[in-house]
PDB file of C-alpha atoms and ligand atoms in Angstrom:
ATOM      1  CA  MET A  89      19.381  -1.888  -0.249  1.00  0.00           C
ATOM      2  CA  ILE A  90      17.374   0.089  -2.633  1.00  0.00           C
ATOM      3  CA  LYS A  91      15.553   3.514  -1.148  1.00  0.00           C
ATOM      4  CA  PRO A  92      12.755   1.876   0.920  1.00  0.00           C
ATOM      5  CA  VAL A  93       8.828   2.908   0.289  1.00  0.00           C
ATOM      6  CA  VAL A  94       7.126   3.243   3.837  1.00  0.00           C
ATOM      7  CA  ALA A  95       3.388   3.953   3.047  1.00  0.00           C
ATOM      8  CA  ALA A  96       0.264   4.660   5.018  1.00  0.00           C
ATOM      9  CA  ASN A  97      -3.190   3.599   4.880  1.00  0.00           C
ATOM     10  CA  TRP A  98      -5.351   6.254   7.001  1.00  0.00           C
ATOM     11  CA  LYS A  99      -8.878   4.286   5.864  1.00  0.00           C
ATOM     12  CA  MET A 100     -11.565   5.968   6.875  1.00  0.00           C
ATOM     13  CA  TYR A 101      -9.761   8.251   9.754  1.00  0.00           C
ATOM     14  CA  LYS A 102      -8.656  11.915   9.834  1.00  0.00           C
ATOM     15  CA  THR A 103     -10.732  15.008   8.544  1.00  0.00           C
ATOM     16  CA  ILE A 104      -8.719  17.744   6.007  1.00  0.00           C
ATOM     17  CA  GLU A 105      -7.614  19.430   9.222  1.00  0.00           C
ATOM     18  CA  GLU A 106      -5.943  16.779  10.980  1.00  0.00           C
ATOM     19  CA  SER A 107      -4.710  15.521   7.595  1.00  0.00           C
ATOM     20  CA  VAL A 108      -3.176  19.048   5.996  1.00  0.00           C
ATOM     21  CA  SER A 109      -1.693  19.480  10.099  1.00  0.00           C
ATOM     22  CA  PHE A 110      -0.178  16.021  10.089  1.00  0.00           C
ATOM     23  CA  VAL A 111       1.613  17.007   6.289  1.00  0.00           C
ATOM     24  CA  GLU A 112       2.710  20.158   7.858  1.00  0.00           C
ATOM     25  CA  LYS A 113       4.309  18.483  11.176  1.00  0.00           C
ATOM     26  CA  LEU A 114       5.736  16.044   8.807  1.00  0.00           C
ATOM     27  CA  LYS A 115       7.200  18.299   6.861  1.00  0.00           C
ATOM     28  CA  LYS A 116       8.810  19.804   9.720  1.00  0.00           C
ATOM     29  CA  LYS A 117      10.914  16.809  10.781  1.00  0.00           C
ATOM     30  CA  PRO A 118      14.853  16.924   9.845  1.00  0.00           C
ATOM     31  CA  LEU A 119      14.518  13.789   7.837  1.00  0.00           C
ATOM     32  CA  ASP A 120      17.100  12.725   5.453  1.00  0.00           C
ATOM     33  CA  TRP A 121      14.245  12.043   2.753  1.00  0.00           C
ATOM     34  CA  ASP A 122      16.691  10.666   0.211  1.00  0.00           C
ATOM     35  CA  GLU A 123      16.807   7.586   2.124  1.00  0.00           C
ATOM     36  CA  VAL A 124      13.305   6.850   1.450  1.00  0.00           C
ATOM     37  CA  HIS A 125      10.060   7.120  -0.239  1.00  0.00           C
ATOM     38  CA  ILE A 126       6.625   8.139   1.542  1.00  0.00           C
ATOM     39  CA  ILE A 127       3.252   7.702   0.490  1.00  0.00           C
ATOM     40  CA  LEU A 128       0.080   9.262   2.022  1.00  0.00           C
ATOM     41  CA  CYS A 129      -2.881   7.614   1.281  1.00  0.00           C
ATOM     42  CA  ALA A 130      -5.233   9.806   2.793  1.00  0.00           C
ATOM     43  CA  PRO A 131      -9.485   9.654   1.913  1.00  0.00           C
ATOM     44  CA  TYR A 132     -10.643  11.069  -1.079  1.00  0.00           C
ATOM     45  CA  THR A 133     -11.840  14.420   1.194  1.00  0.00           C
ATOM     46  CA  SER A 134      -8.293  15.258   2.304  1.00  0.00           C
ATOM     47  CA  LEU A 135      -6.407  15.044  -1.500  1.00  0.00           C
ATOM     48  CA  PHE A 136      -6.919  18.106  -2.477  1.00  0.00           C
ATOM     49  CA  GLU A 137      -6.200  20.488   0.348  1.00  0.00           C
ATOM     50  CA  MET A 138      -3.197  17.307   1.253  1.00  0.00           C
ATOM     51  CA  GLY A 139      -1.986  18.379  -2.872  1.00  0.00           C
ATOM     52  CA  ASN A 140      -1.744  21.780  -2.666  1.00  0.00           C
ATOM     53  CA  SER A 141      -0.038  21.300   0.888  1.00  0.00           C
ATOM     54  CA  LEU A 142       2.524  19.037  -0.342  1.00  0.00           C
ATOM     55  CA  ARG A 143       2.943  21.125  -4.019  1.00  0.00           C
ATOM     56  CA  GLY A 144       6.645  21.688  -4.524  1.00  0.00           C
ATOM     57  CA  ASP A 145       7.849  19.363  -1.816  1.00  0.00           C
ATOM     58  CA  SER A 146       9.070  16.006  -3.782  1.00  0.00           C
ATOM     59  CA  PHE A 147       9.863  14.158  -0.587  1.00  0.00           C
ATOM     60  CA  VAL A 148       6.266  12.670   0.129  1.00  0.00           C
ATOM     61  CA  SER A 149       3.754  11.184  -2.701  1.00  0.00           C
ATOM     62  CA  LEU A 150       0.015  11.563  -2.427  1.00  0.00           C
ATOM     63  CA  GLY A 151      -2.092   8.486  -2.313  1.00  0.00           C
ATOM     64  CA  ALA A 152      -5.770   6.885  -2.981  1.00  0.00           C
ATOM     65  CA  GLN A 153      -6.889   4.129  -1.056  1.00  0.00           C
ATOM     66  CA  ASN A 154      -9.322   3.178  -3.780  1.00  0.00           C
ATOM     67  CA  LEU A 155     -10.722   4.410  -7.176  1.00  0.00           C
ATOM     68  CA  TYR A 156     -13.349   3.069  -9.855  1.00  0.00           C
ATOM     69  CA  TRP A 157     -12.411   2.047 -13.662  1.00  0.00           C
ATOM     70  CA  GLU A 158     -15.057   4.633 -15.140  1.00  0.00           C
ATOM     71  CA  GLN A 159     -13.653   7.495 -16.625  1.00  0.00           C
ATOM     72  CA  GLU A 160     -17.033   9.196 -15.780  1.00  0.00           C
ATOM     73  CA  GLY A 161     -20.554   8.593 -15.993  1.00  0.00           C
ATOM     74  CA  ALA A 162     -23.477   7.750 -13.737  1.00  0.00           C
ATOM     75  CA  PHE A 163     -21.690   5.570 -11.240  1.00  0.00           C
ATOM     76  CA  THR A 164     -23.019   7.131  -8.149  1.00  0.00           C
ATOM     77  CA  GLY A 165     -20.683   7.741  -5.007  1.00  0.00           C
ATOM     78  CA  GLU A 166     -17.554   6.086  -7.164  1.00  0.00           C
ATOM     79  CA  ILE A 167     -14.515   8.540  -7.826  1.00  0.00           C
ATOM     80  CA  SER A 168     -12.698   7.947 -11.022  1.00  0.00           C
ATOM     81  CA  VAL A 169      -8.650   8.329 -12.306  1.00  0.00           C
ATOM     82  CA  GLY A 170      -9.103  11.438 -13.654  1.00  0.00           C
ATOM     83  CA  MET A 171      -9.901  13.090 -10.345  1.00  0.00           C
ATOM     84  CA  LEU A 172      -7.461  11.859  -8.498  1.00  0.00           C
ATOM     85  CA  LYS A 173      -4.875  12.834 -10.795  1.00  0.00           C
ATOM     86  CA  ALA A 174      -6.899  16.304 -10.384  1.00  0.00           C
ATOM     87  CA  CYS A 175      -5.442  16.278  -6.784  1.00  0.00           C
ATOM     88  CA  GLY A 176      -1.796  15.352  -7.296  1.00  0.00           C
ATOM     89  CA  VAL A 177      -2.744  11.882  -6.651  1.00  0.00           C
ATOM     90  CA  GLU A 178       0.483   9.962  -7.567  1.00  0.00           C
ATOM     91  CA  TRP A 179       0.071   6.335  -6.630  1.00  0.00           C
ATOM     92  CA  VAL A 180      -3.439   4.514  -5.543  1.00  0.00           C
ATOM     93  CA  ILE A 181      -4.090   1.289  -3.256  1.00  0.00           C
ATOM     94  CA  VAL A 182      -6.059  -1.314  -5.331  1.00  0.00           C
ATOM     95  CA  GLY A 183      -7.353  -4.270  -3.406  1.00  0.00           C
ATOM     96  CA  HIS A 184      -6.928  -4.107  -0.029  1.00  0.00           C
ATOM     97  CA  SER A 185      -8.591  -6.804   1.789  1.00  0.00           C
ATOM     98  CA  GLU A 186     -10.865  -4.442   3.630  1.00  0.00           C
ATOM     99  CA  ARG A 187     -12.137  -3.751  -0.162  1.00  0.00           C
ATOM    100  CA  ARG A 188     -11.643  -7.429  -1.219  1.00  0.00           C
ATOM    101  CA  THR A 189     -13.561  -8.686   2.270  1.00  0.00           C
ATOM    102  CA  ILE A 190     -16.345  -5.686   2.924  1.00  0.00           C
ATOM    103  CA  PHE A 191     -16.757  -4.893  -0.325  1.00  0.00           C
ATOM    104  CA  ASN A 192     -16.426  -8.231  -1.912  1.00  0.00           C
ATOM    105  CA  GLU A 193     -13.648  -6.756  -4.832  1.00  0.00           C
ATOM    106  CA  THR A 194     -12.748  -9.787  -7.082  1.00  0.00           C
ATOM    107  CA  ASN A 195      -9.012  -9.957  -8.469  1.00  0.00           C
ATOM    108  CA  ASN A 196     -10.877  -8.949 -11.985  1.00  0.00           C
ATOM    109  CA  GLU A 197     -12.154  -5.662 -10.530  1.00  0.00           C
ATOM    110  CA  VAL A 198      -8.407  -4.965  -8.829  1.00  0.00           C
ATOM    111  CA  SER A 199      -6.400  -5.965 -12.015  1.00  0.00           C
ATOM    112  CA  ILE A 200      -9.150  -3.687 -13.772  1.00  0.00           C
ATOM    113  CA  LYS A 201      -8.650  -0.929 -11.423  1.00  0.00           C
ATOM    114  CA  ALA A 202      -4.924  -1.320 -11.456  1.00  0.00           C
ATOM    115  CA  THR A 203      -4.790  -0.924 -14.982  1.00  0.00           C
ATOM    116  CA  ASN A 204      -6.783   2.094 -15.395  1.00  0.00           C
ATOM    117  CA  SER A 205      -4.981   3.658 -12.977  1.00  0.00           C
ATOM    118  CA  LEU A 206      -1.880   2.761 -14.713  1.00  0.00           C
ATOM    119  CA  LYS A 207      -3.880   4.694 -17.985  1.00  0.00           C
ATOM    120  CA  ASN A 208      -3.471   7.993 -16.307  1.00  0.00           C
ATOM    121  CA  ASN A 209      -0.228   7.249 -14.705  1.00  0.00           C
ATOM    122  CA  ILE A 210      -1.361   6.565 -11.503  1.00  0.00           C
ATOM    123  CA  HIS A 211       0.898   3.834  -9.615  1.00  0.00           C
ATOM    124  CA  PRO A 212      -1.263   1.094  -7.872  1.00  0.00           C
ATOM    125  CA  ILE A 213      -0.323  -0.627  -4.837  1.00  0.00           C
ATOM    126  CA  ILE A 214      -1.801  -3.560  -5.210  1.00  0.00           C
ATOM    127  CA  CYS A 215      -2.562  -5.788  -2.094  1.00  0.00           C
ATOM    128  CA  VAL A 216      -2.352  -9.587  -1.448  1.00  0.00           C
ATOM    129  CA  GLY A 217      -2.956 -12.016   1.202  1.00  0.00           C
ATOM    130  CA  GLU A 218      -3.955 -14.899   3.344  1.00  0.00           C
ATOM    131  CA  THR A 219      -6.764 -15.212   6.352  1.00  0.00           C
ATOM    132  CA  LEU A 220      -5.641 -17.330   9.262  1.00  0.00           C
ATOM    133  CA  GLN A 221      -7.514 -20.387   8.169  1.00  0.00           C
ATOM    134  CA  GLN A 222      -5.887 -19.916   4.731  1.00  0.00           C
ATOM    135  CA  LYS A 223      -2.173 -19.565   6.698  1.00  0.00           C
ATOM    136  CA  LYS A 224      -3.346 -23.123   9.246  1.00  0.00           C
ATOM    137  CA  ASN A 225      -4.521 -24.694   5.990  1.00  0.00           C
ATOM    138  CA  ASN A 226      -1.299 -24.336   5.095  1.00  0.00           C
ATOM    139  CA  GLN A 227      -2.727 -22.697   1.501  1.00  0.00           C
ATOM    140  CA  THR A 228      -0.720 -19.199   1.739  1.00  0.00           C
ATOM    141  CA  LYS A 229       1.460 -19.647  -0.879  1.00  0.00           C
ATOM    142  CA  GLU A 230      -1.727 -21.197  -3.782  1.00  0.00           C
ATOM    143  CA  ILE A 231      -3.485 -18.328  -2.274  1.00  0.00           C
ATOM    144  CA  LEU A 232      -0.763 -15.354  -2.900  1.00  0.00           C
ATOM    145  CA  SER A 233       0.045 -16.799  -6.283  1.00  0.00           C
ATOM    146  CA  LYS A 234      -3.678 -16.635  -7.784  1.00  0.00           C
ATOM    147  CA  GLN A 235      -4.682 -13.645  -6.459  1.00  0.00           C
ATOM    148  CA  ILE A 236      -1.006 -12.285  -7.618  1.00  0.00           C
ATOM    149  CA  ARG A 237      -1.741 -13.799 -11.415  1.00  0.00           C
ATOM    150  CA  GLU A 238      -5.186 -12.902 -11.805  1.00  0.00           C
ATOM    151  CA  SER A 239      -4.759  -9.307 -10.026  1.00  0.00           C
ATOM    152  CA  ILE A 240      -1.528  -8.095 -11.775  1.00  0.00           C
ATOM    153  CA  ASN A 241      -2.171  -8.271 -15.004  1.00  0.00           C
ATOM    154  CA  ASP A 242       0.345  -7.300 -18.229  1.00  0.00           C
ATOM    155  CA  ASP A 243      -0.090  -3.269 -18.043  1.00  0.00           C
ATOM    156  CA  SER A 244       1.874  -3.369 -14.620  1.00  0.00           C
ATOM    157  CA  ASN A 245       5.693  -3.740 -14.183  1.00  0.00           C
ATOM    158  CA  ASN A 246       7.919  -4.077 -11.819  1.00  0.00           C
ATOM    159  CA  ASN A 247       8.500   0.282 -12.106  1.00  0.00           C
ATOM    160  CA  ASN A 248       5.134   0.433 -12.425  1.00  0.00           C
ATOM    161  CA  THR A 249       3.225  -1.387 -10.039  1.00  0.00           C
ATOM    162  CA  ILE A 250       4.274  -2.436  -6.401  1.00  0.00           C
ATOM    163  CA  ILE A 251       3.427  -5.386  -4.709  1.00  0.00           C
ATOM    164  CA  ALA A 252       2.030  -5.405  -0.888  1.00  0.00           C
ATOM    165  CA  TYR A 253       2.034  -8.482   1.073  1.00  0.00           C
ATOM    166  CA  GLU A 254      -0.431  -7.920   3.594  1.00  0.00           C
ATOM    167  CA  PRO A 255      -1.803 -11.161   5.505  1.00  0.00           C
ATOM    168  CA  ILE A 256      -5.132 -10.324   6.581  1.00  0.00           C
ATOM    169  CA  TRP A 257      -5.323 -11.859  10.270  1.00  0.00           C
ATOM    170  CA  ALA A 258      -2.344  -9.181  11.019  1.00  0.00           C
ATOM    171  CA  ILE A 259      -4.269  -6.193   9.566  1.00  0.00           C
ATOM    172  CA  GLY A 260      -5.014  -4.049  13.199  1.00  0.00           C
ATOM    173  CA  SER A 261      -4.793  -7.061  15.317  1.00  0.00           C
ATOM    174  CA  GLY A 262      -1.281  -6.518  16.918  1.00  0.00           C
ATOM    175  CA  LEU A 263      -0.060  -9.881  15.293  1.00  0.00           C
ATOM    176  CA  THR A 264       2.606 -10.771  12.136  1.00  0.00           C
ATOM    177  CA  PRO A 265       4.191 -13.449  11.185  1.00  0.00           C
ATOM    178  CA  SER A 266       7.643 -14.107  12.210  1.00  0.00           C
ATOM    179  CA  PHE A 267      10.795 -12.642  10.875  1.00  0.00           C
ATOM    180  CA  ASN A 268      11.347 -15.823   8.952  1.00  0.00           C
ATOM    181  CA  GLU A 269       7.801 -16.054   7.683  1.00  0.00           C
ATOM    182  CA  ILE A 270       7.846 -12.669   6.025  1.00  0.00           C
ATOM    183  CA  ASP A 271      11.551 -13.377   4.410  1.00  0.00           C
ATOM    184  CA  GLU A 272       9.896 -16.580   3.451  1.00  0.00           C
ATOM    185  CA  ILE A 273       6.886 -15.056   1.601  1.00  0.00           C
ATOM    186  CA  HIS A 274       8.480 -12.189   0.310  1.00  0.00           C
ATOM    187  CA  ASN A 275      11.305 -14.403  -1.537  1.00  0.00           C
ATOM    188  CA  PHE A 276       8.421 -17.009  -2.580  1.00  0.00           C
ATOM    189  CA  ILE A 277       6.687 -13.898  -4.442  1.00  0.00           C
ATOM    190  CA  LYS A 278       9.880 -12.816  -5.858  1.00  0.00           C
ATOM    191  CA  ASN A 279      11.436 -16.330  -6.722  1.00  0.00           C
ATOM    192  CA  GLU A 280       8.559 -18.402  -7.261  1.00  0.00           C
ATOM    193  CA  ILE A 281       5.845 -16.832  -9.020  1.00  0.00           C
ATOM    194  CA  ARG A 282       7.662 -15.938 -12.696  1.00  0.00           C
ATOM    195  CA  GLY A 283       7.201 -12.243 -13.603  1.00  0.00           C
ATOM    196  CA  TYR A 284       7.630 -11.000 -10.481  1.00  0.00           C
ATOM    197  CA  GLU A 285      11.346 -11.415  -9.175  1.00  0.00           C
ATOM    198  CA  ASN A 286      11.883  -7.837 -10.171  1.00  0.00           C
ATOM    199  CA  TYR A 287       8.768  -6.001  -8.294  1.00  0.00           C
ATOM    200  CA  LYS A 288       8.947  -3.959  -4.622  1.00  0.00           C
ATOM    201  CA  ILE A 289       6.926  -5.707  -1.734  1.00  0.00           C
ATOM    202  CA  LEU A 290       5.591  -4.088   1.106  1.00  0.00           C
ATOM    203  CA  TYR A 291       5.049  -5.813   3.875  1.00  0.00           C
ATOM    204  CA  GLY A 292       2.153  -4.657   5.884  1.00  0.00           C
ATOM    205  CA  GLY A 293       0.104  -5.831   9.498  1.00  0.00           C
ATOM    206  CA  SER A 294       0.425  -4.682  12.328  1.00  0.00           C
ATOM    207  CA  VAL A 295       4.033  -2.442  11.247  1.00  0.00           C
ATOM    208  CA  LYS A 296       4.973   0.173  14.296  1.00  0.00           C
ATOM    209  CA  SER A 297       7.888   1.442  15.710  1.00  0.00           C
ATOM    210  CA  ALA A 298       8.922  -1.723  17.901  1.00  0.00           C
ATOM    211  CA  ASN A 299       8.916  -4.233  14.759  1.00  0.00           C
ATOM    212  CA  SER A 300       9.723  -1.420  11.757  1.00  0.00           C
ATOM    213  CA  LYS A 301      13.459  -1.553  11.836  1.00  0.00           C
ATOM    214  CA  GLU A 302      13.526  -5.290  12.389  1.00  0.00           C
ATOM    215  CA  ILE A 303      11.118  -6.081   9.344  1.00  0.00           C
ATOM    216  CA  LEU A 304      12.834  -3.262   6.258  1.00  0.00           C
ATOM    217  CA  ASN A 305      16.091  -5.381   7.522  1.00  0.00           C
ATOM    218  CA  LEU A 306      15.023  -8.245   5.664  1.00  0.00           C
ATOM    219  CA  ASP A 307      16.722  -8.771   2.434  1.00  0.00           C
ATOM    220  CA  SER A 308      13.315  -9.437   0.420  1.00  0.00           C
ATOM    221  CA  VAL A 309      11.773  -6.529   2.547  1.00  0.00           C
ATOM    222  CA  ASP A 310      10.798  -3.001  -0.334  1.00  0.00           C
ATOM    223  CA  GLY A 311       9.141  -0.884   2.316  1.00  0.00           C
ATOM    224  CA  LEU A 312       6.283  -1.124   4.359  1.00  0.00           C
ATOM    225  CA  LEU A 313       2.640  -0.447   4.828  1.00  0.00           C
ATOM    226  CA  ILE A 314       1.047   1.117   7.635  1.00  0.00           C
ATOM    227  CA  GLY A 315      -2.256   1.402   9.338  1.00  0.00           C
ATOM    228  CA  ARG A 316      -2.776   2.092  12.425  1.00  0.00           C
ATOM    229  CA  ALA A 317       0.418   3.280  13.262  1.00  0.00           C
ATOM    230  CA  SER A 318       0.454   5.979  10.617  1.00  0.00           C
ATOM    231  CA  LEU A 319      -2.486   7.344  11.629  1.00  0.00           C
ATOM    232  CA  ASN A 320      -0.001   9.322  14.765  1.00  0.00           C
ATOM    233  CA  VAL A 321       2.997  11.503  13.282  1.00  0.00           C
ATOM    234  CA  THR A 322       5.342  10.946  16.377  1.00  0.00           C
ATOM    235  CA  GLU A 323       4.843   7.200  15.802  1.00  0.00           C
ATOM    236  CA  PHE A 324       5.162   7.726  12.468  1.00  0.00           C
ATOM    237  CA  ASN A 325       8.062   9.907  12.447  1.00  0.00           C
ATOM    238  CA  LYS A 326       9.703   7.302  14.748  1.00  0.00           C
ATOM    239  CA  ILE A 327       9.027   3.946  11.785  1.00  0.00           C
ATOM    240  CA  LEU A 328      10.974   6.717   9.399  1.00  0.00           C
ATOM    241  CA  SER A 329      14.186   7.082  11.638  1.00  0.00           C
ATOM    242  CA  PHE A 330      16.014   4.164  10.325  1.00  0.00           C
TER     243      PHE A 330
HETATM  244  C1  PEP B 643      -3.287  -2.085   6.219  1.00  0.00           C
HETATM  245  O1  PEP B 643      -4.858  -1.613   6.693  1.00  0.00           O
HETATM  246  O2  PEP B 643      -3.187  -1.581   5.354  1.00  0.00           O
HETATM  247  C2  PEP B 643      -2.573  -2.232   7.824  1.00  0.00           C
HETATM  248  C3  PEP B 643      -1.962  -2.662   7.178  1.00  0.00           C
HETATM  249  O3  PEP B 643      -3.036  -2.040   8.538  1.00  0.00           O
HETATM  250  P1  PEP B 643      -2.300  -2.203  10.362  1.00  0.00           P
HETATM  251  O4  PEP B 643      -0.817  -1.198   9.909  1.00  0.00           O
HETATM  252  O5  PEP B 643      -2.896  -1.563  11.020  1.00  0.00           O
HETATM  253  O6  PEP B 643      -2.364  -3.922  10.641  1.00  0.00           O
END
């Protein structure tokens, strides 16, 4: 398998101090870093100090959880890609289901955000996933196909963009699809949606150390996007020890 990506989504957790302390502890753990690409997607407020703490260390990349598409201007409360870049950010989660559902982000907005991050050499991790109702209605593939076609535009390619498949019903619920289902959906994205066959696809949704190895062992899974289980450095290290 090519080097897997393990991305942490800290959501609205961790102060600056807690974030830097996590990084310092992570750096102490003797792992074979060449075997994994770690991306820590932290709250905006922690990025600058984490960037300082990580400077010169190539084993972990810094990520953000969102961005705005304008470079600057009267957009109260928003953060531009240039501001992220100045903190050392290399990756950004775009279109997480919490942004899509709580903040009404559309596929079109996700696509514009991805384009703007790419213009500034920040790589988007574009999230897609179905609701429980859509799964029950057997609409998963149709929904994913639409989300992918509309959220990922021609500026993206398999070298600059990653796709994260995150079933919405699995996020934070303790539930996961079966390994067969994860494999089937990842293969569907790679084989049946034209143009996406070489993209890296991460699985996200209730990953923890108890299931991470089996999920990563699936050929179609190129890495993991982890919420809750990434907040605790001991649990995160267990996930990294494959
Ligand atoms: C997420 O929010 O991206 C996520 C995968 O969360 P959790 O791991 O807590 O389900």
